JSON list of C-alpha atoms in Angstrom, two decimals:
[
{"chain": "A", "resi": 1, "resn": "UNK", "atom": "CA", "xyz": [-39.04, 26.49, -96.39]},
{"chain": "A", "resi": 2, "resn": "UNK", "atom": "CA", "xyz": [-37.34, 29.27, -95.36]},
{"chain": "A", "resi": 3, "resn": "UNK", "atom": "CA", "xyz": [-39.77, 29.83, -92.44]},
{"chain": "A", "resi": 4, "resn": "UNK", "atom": "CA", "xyz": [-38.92, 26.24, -91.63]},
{"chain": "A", "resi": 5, "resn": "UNK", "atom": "CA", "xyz": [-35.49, 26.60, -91.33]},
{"chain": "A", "resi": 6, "resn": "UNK", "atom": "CA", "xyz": [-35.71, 29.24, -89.26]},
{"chain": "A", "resi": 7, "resn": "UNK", "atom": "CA", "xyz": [-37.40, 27.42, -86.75]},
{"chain": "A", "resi": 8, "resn": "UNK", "atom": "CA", "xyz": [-35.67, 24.52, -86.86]},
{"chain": "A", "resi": 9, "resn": "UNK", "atom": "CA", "xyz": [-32.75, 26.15, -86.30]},
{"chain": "A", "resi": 10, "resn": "UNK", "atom": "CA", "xyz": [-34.03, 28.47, -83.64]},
{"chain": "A", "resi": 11, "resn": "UNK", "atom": "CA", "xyz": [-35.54, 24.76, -82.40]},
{"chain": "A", "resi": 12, "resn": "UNK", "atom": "CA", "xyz": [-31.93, 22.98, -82.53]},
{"chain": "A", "resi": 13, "resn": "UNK", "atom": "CA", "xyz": [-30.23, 26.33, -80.67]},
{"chain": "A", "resi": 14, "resn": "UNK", "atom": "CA", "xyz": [-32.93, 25.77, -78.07]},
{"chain": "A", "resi": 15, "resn": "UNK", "atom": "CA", "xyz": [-32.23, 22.47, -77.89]},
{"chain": "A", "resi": 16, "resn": "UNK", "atom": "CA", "xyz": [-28.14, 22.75, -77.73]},
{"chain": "A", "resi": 17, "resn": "UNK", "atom": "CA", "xyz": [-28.91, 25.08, -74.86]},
{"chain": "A", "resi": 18, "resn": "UNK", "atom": "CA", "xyz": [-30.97, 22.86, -73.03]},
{"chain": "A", "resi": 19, "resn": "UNK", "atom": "CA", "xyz": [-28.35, 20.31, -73.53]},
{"chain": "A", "resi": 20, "resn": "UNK", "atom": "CA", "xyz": [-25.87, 22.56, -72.28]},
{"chain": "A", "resi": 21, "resn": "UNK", "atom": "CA", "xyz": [-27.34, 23.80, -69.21]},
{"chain": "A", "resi": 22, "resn": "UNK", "atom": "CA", "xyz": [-28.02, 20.36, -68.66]},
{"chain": "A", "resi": 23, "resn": "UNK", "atom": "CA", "xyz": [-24.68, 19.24, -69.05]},
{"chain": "A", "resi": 24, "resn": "UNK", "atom": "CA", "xyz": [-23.83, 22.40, -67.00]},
{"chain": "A", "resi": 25, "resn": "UNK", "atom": "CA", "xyz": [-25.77, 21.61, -64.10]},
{"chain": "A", "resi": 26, "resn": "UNK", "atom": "CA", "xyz": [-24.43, 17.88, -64.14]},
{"chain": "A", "resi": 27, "resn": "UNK", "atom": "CA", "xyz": [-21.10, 19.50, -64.38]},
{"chain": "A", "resi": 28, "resn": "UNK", "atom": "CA", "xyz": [-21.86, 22.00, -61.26]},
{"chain": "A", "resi": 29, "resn": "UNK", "atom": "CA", "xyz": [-23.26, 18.93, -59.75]},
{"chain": "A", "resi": 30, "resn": "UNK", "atom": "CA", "xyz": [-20.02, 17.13, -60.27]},
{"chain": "A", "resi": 31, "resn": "UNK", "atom": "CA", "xyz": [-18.03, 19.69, -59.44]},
{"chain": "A", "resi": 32, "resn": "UNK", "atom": "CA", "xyz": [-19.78, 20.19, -56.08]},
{"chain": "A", "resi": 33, "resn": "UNK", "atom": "CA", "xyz": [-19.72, 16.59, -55.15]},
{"chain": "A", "resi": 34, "resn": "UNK", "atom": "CA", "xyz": [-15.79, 16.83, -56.19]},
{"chain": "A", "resi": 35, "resn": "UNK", "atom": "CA", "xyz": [-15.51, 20.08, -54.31]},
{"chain": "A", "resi": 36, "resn": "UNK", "atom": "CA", "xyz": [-17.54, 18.52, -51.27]},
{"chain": "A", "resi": 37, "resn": "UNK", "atom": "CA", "xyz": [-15.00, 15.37, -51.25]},
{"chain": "A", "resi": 38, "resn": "UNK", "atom": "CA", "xyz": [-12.17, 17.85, -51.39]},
{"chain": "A", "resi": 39, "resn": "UNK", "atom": "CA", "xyz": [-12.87, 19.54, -48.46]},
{"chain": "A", "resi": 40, "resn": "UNK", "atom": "CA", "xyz": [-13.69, 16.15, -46.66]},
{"chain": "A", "resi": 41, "resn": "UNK", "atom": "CA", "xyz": [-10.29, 14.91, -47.80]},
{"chain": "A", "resi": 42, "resn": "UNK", "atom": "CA", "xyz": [-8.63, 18.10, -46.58]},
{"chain": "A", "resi": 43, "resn": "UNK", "atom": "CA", "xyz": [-10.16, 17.80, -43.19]},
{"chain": "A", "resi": 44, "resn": "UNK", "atom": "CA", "xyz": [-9.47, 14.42, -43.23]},
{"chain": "A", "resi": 45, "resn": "UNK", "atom": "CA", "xyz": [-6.03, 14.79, -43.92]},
{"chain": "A", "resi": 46, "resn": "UNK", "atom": "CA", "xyz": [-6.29, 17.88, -40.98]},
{"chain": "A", "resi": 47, "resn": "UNK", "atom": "CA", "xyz": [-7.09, 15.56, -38.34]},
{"chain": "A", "resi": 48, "resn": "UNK", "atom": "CA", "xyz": [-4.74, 13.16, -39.45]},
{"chain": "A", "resi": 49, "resn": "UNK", "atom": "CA", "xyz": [-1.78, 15.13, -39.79]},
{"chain": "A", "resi": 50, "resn": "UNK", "atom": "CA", "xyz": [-2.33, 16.51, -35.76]},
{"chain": "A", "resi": 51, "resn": "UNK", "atom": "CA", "xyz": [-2.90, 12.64, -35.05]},
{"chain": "A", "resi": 52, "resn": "UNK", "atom": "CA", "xyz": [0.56, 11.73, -36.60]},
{"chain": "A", "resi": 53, "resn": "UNK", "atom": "CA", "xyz": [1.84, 15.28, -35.06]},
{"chain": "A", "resi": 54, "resn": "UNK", "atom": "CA", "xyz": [1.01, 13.60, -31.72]},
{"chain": "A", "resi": 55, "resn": "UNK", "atom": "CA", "xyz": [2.32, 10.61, -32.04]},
{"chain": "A", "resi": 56, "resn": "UNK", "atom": "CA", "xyz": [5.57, 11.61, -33.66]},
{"chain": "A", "resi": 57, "resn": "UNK", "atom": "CA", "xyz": [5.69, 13.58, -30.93]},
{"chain": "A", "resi": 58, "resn": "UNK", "atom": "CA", "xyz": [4.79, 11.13, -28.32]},
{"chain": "A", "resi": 59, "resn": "UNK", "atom": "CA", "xyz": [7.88, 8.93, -30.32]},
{"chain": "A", "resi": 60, "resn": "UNK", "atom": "CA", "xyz": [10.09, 11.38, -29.80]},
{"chain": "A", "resi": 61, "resn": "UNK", "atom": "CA", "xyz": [9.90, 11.81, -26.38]},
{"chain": "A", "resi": 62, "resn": "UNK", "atom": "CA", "xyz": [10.05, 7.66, -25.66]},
{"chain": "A", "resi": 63, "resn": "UNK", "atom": "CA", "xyz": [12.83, 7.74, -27.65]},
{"chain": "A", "resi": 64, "resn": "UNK", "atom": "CA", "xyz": [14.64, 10.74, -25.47]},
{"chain": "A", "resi": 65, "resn": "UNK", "atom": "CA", "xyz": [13.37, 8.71, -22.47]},
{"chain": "A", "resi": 66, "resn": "UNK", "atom": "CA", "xyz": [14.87, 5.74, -23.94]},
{"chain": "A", "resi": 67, "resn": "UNK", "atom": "CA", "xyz": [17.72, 7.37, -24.45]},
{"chain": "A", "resi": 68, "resn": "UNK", "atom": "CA", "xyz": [18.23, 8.82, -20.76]},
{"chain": "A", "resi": 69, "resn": "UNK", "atom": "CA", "xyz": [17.50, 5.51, -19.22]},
{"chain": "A", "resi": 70, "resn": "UNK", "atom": "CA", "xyz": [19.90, 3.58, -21.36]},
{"chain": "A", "resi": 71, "resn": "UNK", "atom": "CA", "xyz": [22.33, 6.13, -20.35]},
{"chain": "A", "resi": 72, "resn": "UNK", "atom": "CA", "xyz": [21.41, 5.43, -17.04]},
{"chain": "A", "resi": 73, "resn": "UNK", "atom": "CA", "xyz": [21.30, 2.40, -16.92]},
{"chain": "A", "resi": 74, "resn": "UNK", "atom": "CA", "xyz": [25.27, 2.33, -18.41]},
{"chain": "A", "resi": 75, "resn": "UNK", "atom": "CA", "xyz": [26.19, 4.48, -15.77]},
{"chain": "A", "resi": 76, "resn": "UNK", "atom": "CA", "xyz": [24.73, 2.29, -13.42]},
{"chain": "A", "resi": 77, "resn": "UNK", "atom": "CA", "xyz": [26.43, -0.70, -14.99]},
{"chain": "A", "resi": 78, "resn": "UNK", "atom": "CA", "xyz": [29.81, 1.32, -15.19]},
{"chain": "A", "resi": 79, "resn": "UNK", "atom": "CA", "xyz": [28.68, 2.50, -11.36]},
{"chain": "A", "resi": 80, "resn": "UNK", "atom": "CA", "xyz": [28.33, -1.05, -10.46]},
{"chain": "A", "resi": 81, "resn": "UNK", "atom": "CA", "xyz": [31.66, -2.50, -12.61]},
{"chain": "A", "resi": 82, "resn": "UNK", "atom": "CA", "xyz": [33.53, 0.52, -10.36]},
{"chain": "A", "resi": 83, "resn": "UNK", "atom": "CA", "xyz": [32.27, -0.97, -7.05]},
{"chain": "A", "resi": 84, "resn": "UNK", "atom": "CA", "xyz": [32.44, -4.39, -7.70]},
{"chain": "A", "resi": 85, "resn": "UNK", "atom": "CA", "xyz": [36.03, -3.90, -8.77]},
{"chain": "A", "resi": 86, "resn": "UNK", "atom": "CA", "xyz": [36.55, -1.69, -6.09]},
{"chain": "A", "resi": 87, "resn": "UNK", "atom": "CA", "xyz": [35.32, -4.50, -3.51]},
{"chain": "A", "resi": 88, "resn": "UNK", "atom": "CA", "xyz": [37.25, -7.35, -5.27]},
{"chain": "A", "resi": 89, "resn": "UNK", "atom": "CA", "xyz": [40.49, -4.80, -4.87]},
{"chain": "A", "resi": 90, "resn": "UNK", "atom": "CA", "xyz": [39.31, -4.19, -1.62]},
{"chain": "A", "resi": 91, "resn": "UNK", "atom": "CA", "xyz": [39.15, -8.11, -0.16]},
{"chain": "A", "resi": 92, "resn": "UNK", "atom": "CA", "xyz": [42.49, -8.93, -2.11]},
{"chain": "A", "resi": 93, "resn": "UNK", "atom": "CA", "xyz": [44.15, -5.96, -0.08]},
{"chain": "A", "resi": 94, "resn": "UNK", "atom": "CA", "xyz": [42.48, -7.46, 2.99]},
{"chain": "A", "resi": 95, "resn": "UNK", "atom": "CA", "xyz": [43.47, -11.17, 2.27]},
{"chain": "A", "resi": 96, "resn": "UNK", "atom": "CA", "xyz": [47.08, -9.81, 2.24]},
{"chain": "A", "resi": 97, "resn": "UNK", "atom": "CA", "xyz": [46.94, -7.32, 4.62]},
{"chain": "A", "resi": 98, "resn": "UNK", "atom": "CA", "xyz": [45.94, -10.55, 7.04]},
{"chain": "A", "resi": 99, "resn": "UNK", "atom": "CA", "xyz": [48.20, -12.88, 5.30]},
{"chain": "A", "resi": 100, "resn": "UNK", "atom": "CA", "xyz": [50.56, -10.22, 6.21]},
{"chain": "A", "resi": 101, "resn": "UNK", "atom": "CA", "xyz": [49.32, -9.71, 9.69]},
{"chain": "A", "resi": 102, "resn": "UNK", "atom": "CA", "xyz": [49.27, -13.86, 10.45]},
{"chain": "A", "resi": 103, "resn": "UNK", "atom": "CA", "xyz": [53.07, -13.74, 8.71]},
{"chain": "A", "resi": 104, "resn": "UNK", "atom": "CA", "xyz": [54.15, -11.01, 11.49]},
{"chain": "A", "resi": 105, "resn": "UNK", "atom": "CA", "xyz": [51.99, -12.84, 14.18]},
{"chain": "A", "resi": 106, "resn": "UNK", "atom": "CA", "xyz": [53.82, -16.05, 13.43]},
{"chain": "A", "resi": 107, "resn": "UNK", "atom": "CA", "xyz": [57.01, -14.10, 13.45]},
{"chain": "A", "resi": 108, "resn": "UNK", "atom": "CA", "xyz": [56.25, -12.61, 16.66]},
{"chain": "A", "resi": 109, "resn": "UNK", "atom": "CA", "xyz": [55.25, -15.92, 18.78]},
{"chain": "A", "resi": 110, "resn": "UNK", "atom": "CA", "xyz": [58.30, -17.43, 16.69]},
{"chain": "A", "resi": 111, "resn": "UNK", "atom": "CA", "xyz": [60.38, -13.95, 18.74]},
{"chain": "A", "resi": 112, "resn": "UNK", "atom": "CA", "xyz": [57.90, -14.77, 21.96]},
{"chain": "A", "resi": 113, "resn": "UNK", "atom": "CA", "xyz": [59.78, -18.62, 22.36]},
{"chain": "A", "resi": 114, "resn": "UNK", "atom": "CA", "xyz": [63.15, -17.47, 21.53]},
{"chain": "A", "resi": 115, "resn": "UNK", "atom": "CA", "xyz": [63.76, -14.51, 23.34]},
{"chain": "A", "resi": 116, "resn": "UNK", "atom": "CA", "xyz": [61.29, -15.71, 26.42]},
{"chain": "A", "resi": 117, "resn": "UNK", "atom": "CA", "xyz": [59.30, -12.00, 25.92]},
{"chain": "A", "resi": 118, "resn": "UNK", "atom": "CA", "xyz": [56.20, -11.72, 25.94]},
{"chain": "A", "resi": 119, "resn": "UNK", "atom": "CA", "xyz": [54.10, -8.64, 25.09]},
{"chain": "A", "resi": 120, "resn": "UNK", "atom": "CA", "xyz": [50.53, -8.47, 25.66]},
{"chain": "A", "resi": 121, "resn": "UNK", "atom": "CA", "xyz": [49.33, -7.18, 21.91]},
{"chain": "A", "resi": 122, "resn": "UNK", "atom": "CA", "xyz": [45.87, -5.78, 22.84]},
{"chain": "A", "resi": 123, "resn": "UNK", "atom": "CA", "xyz": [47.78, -3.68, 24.72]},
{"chain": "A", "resi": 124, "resn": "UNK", "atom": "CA", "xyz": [49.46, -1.84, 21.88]},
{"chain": "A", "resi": 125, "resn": "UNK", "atom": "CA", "xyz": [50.07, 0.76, 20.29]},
{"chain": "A", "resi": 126, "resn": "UNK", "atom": "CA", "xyz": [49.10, 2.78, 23.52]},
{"chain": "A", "resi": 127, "resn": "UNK", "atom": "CA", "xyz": [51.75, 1.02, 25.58]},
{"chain": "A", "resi": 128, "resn": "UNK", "atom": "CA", "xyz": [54.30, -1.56, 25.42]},
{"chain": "A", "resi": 129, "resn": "UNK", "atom": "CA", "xyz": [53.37, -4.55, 28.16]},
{"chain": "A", "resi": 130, "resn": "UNK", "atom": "CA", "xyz": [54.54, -7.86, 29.36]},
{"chain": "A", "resi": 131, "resn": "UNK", "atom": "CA", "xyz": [57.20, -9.86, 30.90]},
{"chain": "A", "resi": 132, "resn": "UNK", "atom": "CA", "xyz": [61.13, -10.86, 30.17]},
{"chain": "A", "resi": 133, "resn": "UNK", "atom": "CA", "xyz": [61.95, -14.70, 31.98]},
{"chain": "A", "resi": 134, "resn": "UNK", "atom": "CA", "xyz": [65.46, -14.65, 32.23]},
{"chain": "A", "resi": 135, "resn": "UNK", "atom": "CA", "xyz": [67.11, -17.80, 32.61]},
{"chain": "A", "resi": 136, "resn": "UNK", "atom": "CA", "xyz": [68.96, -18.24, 35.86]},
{"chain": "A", "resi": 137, "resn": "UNK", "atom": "CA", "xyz": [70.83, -21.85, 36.92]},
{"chain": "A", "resi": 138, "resn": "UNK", "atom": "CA", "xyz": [67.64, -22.20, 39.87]},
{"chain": "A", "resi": 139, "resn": "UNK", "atom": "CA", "xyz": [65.13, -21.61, 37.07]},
{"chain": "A", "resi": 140, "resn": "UNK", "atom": "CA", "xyz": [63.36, -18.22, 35.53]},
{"chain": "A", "resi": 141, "resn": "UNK", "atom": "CA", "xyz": [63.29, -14.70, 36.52]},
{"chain": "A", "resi": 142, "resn": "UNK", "atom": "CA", "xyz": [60.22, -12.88, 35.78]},
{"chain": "A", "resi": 143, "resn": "UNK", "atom": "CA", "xyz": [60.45, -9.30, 34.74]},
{"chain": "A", "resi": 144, "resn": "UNK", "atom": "CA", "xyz": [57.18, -7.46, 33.98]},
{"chain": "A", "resi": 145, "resn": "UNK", "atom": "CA", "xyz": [57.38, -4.08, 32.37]},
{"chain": "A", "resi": 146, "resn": "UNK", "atom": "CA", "xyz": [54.99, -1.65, 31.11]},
{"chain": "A", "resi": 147, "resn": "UNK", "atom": "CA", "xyz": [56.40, 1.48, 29.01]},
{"chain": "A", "resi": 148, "resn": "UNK", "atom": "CA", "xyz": [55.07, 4.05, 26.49]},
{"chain": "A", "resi": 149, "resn": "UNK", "atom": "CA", "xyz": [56.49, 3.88, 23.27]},
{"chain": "A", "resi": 150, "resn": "UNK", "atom": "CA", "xyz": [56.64, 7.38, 22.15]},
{"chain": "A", "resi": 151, "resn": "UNK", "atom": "CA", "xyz": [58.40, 8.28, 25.87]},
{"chain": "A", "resi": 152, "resn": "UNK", "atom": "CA", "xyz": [61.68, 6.10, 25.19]},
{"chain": "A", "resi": 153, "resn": "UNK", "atom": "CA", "xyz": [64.41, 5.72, 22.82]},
{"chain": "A", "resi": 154, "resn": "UNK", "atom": "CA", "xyz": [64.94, 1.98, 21.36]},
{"chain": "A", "resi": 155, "resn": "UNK", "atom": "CA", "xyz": [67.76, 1.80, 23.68]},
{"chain": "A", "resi": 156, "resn": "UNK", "atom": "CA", "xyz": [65.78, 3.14, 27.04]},
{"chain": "A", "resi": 157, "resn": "UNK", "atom": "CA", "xyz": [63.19, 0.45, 25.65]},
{"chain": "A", "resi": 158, "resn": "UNK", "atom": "CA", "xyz": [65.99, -2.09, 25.88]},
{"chain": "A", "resi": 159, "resn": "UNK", "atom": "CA", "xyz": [67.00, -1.31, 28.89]},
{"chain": "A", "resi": 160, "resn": "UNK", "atom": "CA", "xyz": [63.75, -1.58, 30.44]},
{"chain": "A", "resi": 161, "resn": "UNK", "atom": "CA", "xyz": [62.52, -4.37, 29.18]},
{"chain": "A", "resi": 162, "resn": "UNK", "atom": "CA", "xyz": [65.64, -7.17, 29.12]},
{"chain": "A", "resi": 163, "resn": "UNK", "atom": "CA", "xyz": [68.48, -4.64, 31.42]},
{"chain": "A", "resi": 164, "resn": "UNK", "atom": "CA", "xyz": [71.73, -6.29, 31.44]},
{"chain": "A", "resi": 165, "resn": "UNK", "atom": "CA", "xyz": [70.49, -9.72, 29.91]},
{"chain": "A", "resi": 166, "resn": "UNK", "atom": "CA", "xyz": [73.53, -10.80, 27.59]},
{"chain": "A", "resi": 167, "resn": "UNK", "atom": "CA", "xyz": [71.31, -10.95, 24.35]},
{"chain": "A", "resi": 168, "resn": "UNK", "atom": "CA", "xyz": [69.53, -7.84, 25.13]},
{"chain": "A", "resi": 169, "resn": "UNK", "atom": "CA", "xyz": [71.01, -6.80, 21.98]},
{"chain": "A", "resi": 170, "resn": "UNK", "atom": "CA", "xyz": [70.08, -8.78, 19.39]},
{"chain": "A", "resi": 171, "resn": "UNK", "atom": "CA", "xyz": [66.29, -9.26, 20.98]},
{"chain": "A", "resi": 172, "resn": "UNK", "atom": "CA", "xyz": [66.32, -5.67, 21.00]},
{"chain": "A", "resi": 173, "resn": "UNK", "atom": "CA", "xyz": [67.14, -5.04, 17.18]},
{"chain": "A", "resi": 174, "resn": "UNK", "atom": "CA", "xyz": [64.31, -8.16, 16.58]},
{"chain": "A", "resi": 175, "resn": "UNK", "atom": "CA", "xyz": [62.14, -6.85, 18.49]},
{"chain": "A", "resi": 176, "resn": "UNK", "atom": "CA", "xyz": [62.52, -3.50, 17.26]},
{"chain": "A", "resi": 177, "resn": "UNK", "atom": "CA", "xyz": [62.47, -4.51, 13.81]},
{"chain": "A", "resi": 178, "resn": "UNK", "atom": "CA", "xyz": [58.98, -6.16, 14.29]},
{"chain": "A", "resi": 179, "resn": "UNK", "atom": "CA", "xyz": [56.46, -4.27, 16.62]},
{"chain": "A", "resi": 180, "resn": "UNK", "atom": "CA", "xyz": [58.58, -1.24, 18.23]},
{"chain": "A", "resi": 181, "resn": "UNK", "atom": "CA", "xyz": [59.08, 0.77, 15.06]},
{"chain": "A", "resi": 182, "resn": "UNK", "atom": "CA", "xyz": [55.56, 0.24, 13.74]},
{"chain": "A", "resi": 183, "resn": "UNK", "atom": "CA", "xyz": [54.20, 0.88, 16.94]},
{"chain": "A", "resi": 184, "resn": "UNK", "atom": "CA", "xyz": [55.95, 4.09, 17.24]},
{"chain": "A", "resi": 185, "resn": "UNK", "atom": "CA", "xyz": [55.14, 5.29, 13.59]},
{"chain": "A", "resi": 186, "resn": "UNK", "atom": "CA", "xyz": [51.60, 4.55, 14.10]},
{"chain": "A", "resi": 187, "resn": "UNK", "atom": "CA", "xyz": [51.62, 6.89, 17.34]},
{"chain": "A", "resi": 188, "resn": "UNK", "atom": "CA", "xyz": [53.41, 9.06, 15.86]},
{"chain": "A", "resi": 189, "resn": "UNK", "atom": "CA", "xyz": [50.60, 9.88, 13.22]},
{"chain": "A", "resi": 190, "resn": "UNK", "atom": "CA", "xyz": [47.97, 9.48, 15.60]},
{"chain": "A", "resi": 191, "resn": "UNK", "atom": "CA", "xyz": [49.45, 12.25, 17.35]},
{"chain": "A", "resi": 192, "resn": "UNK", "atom": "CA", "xyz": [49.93, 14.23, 14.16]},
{"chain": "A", "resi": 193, "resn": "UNK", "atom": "CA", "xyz": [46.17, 13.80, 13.02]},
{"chain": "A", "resi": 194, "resn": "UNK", "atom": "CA", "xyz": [45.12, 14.75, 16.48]}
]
């Protein structure tokens, strides 16, 4: 029995280590299928981590060109706020400058009818031109003149233009009050500039 034993255990080791390298091999084989899908999963995750790379990249620089055209495009808006104030400033400073201008023009041809002087404006600011009608008792005198501003005093300017007319005076301080003295200060800068 003895010699039975012996063999059946030398049978049963035999048999535990064909079970074993069985089990080994299916464990090898498992481990190389696991060790296969590892290195799939790492190269998968390779290429996927340079895809994302690329496209976080790619996000980043819409976003910083995002960013520079919204900036630009605030400036521009800011730019174009500017202007457009600018040009509404502008045409209120030109509807009363001409308000202005049509207020001293109506002020003038008011002067023109009382004073019976008339100056030729497109001739100004270079010279002062036109013509005094004094009234005589057989109707007007005409008296034409044609002076430089800058050349005279406002009493020469008097002088010239109404000479010993009684209200010489008072058209003279009117007259000077309206075009003379701006006519002269605009020369005067034009020959300053110049």
């Amino acid at each position: 029995m003895i010699k039975y034993e012996y063999g059946k255990r030398i049978k049963m080791m035999i048999n535990r280590e064909i079970t074993l390298e069985r089990r080994e091999n299916t464990l090898s084989k498992l481990s190389s299928k696991y060790h296969e899908r590892l290195e799939n999963l790492e190269i998968r995750h390779s290429k996927q981590s340079e895809k994302f790379d690329k496209f976080h990249k790619r996000i980043r620089e819409e976003k910083q060109n995002y960013e520079r055209l919204e900036k630009l495009i605030s400036d521009m808006k800011s730019r174009m706020q500017e202007a457009e104030n600018e040009a509404q400033r502008c045409v209120a400073d030109t509807l009363q400058q001409r308000q202005q201008l049509i207020h001293q023009l109506d002020q003038i041809h008011s002067l023109k009818l009382s004073t019976n002087t008339y100056i030729n404006l497109n001739a100004l600011p270079a010279r002062i031109q036109g013509v005094f009608l004094q009234e005589k008792e057989d109707g007007y005198s005409w008296h034409p003149f044609c002076v430089e501003p800058l050349s005279h005093t406002p009493e020469e300017l008097r002088n010239i233009i109404w000479g010993n007319c009684e209200n010489a005076a008072s058209y003279s301080e009117a007259w000077e009050h309206l075009v003379f003295r701006s006519v002269r200060a605009l020369l005067q800068e034009l020959v300053r500039s110049s």
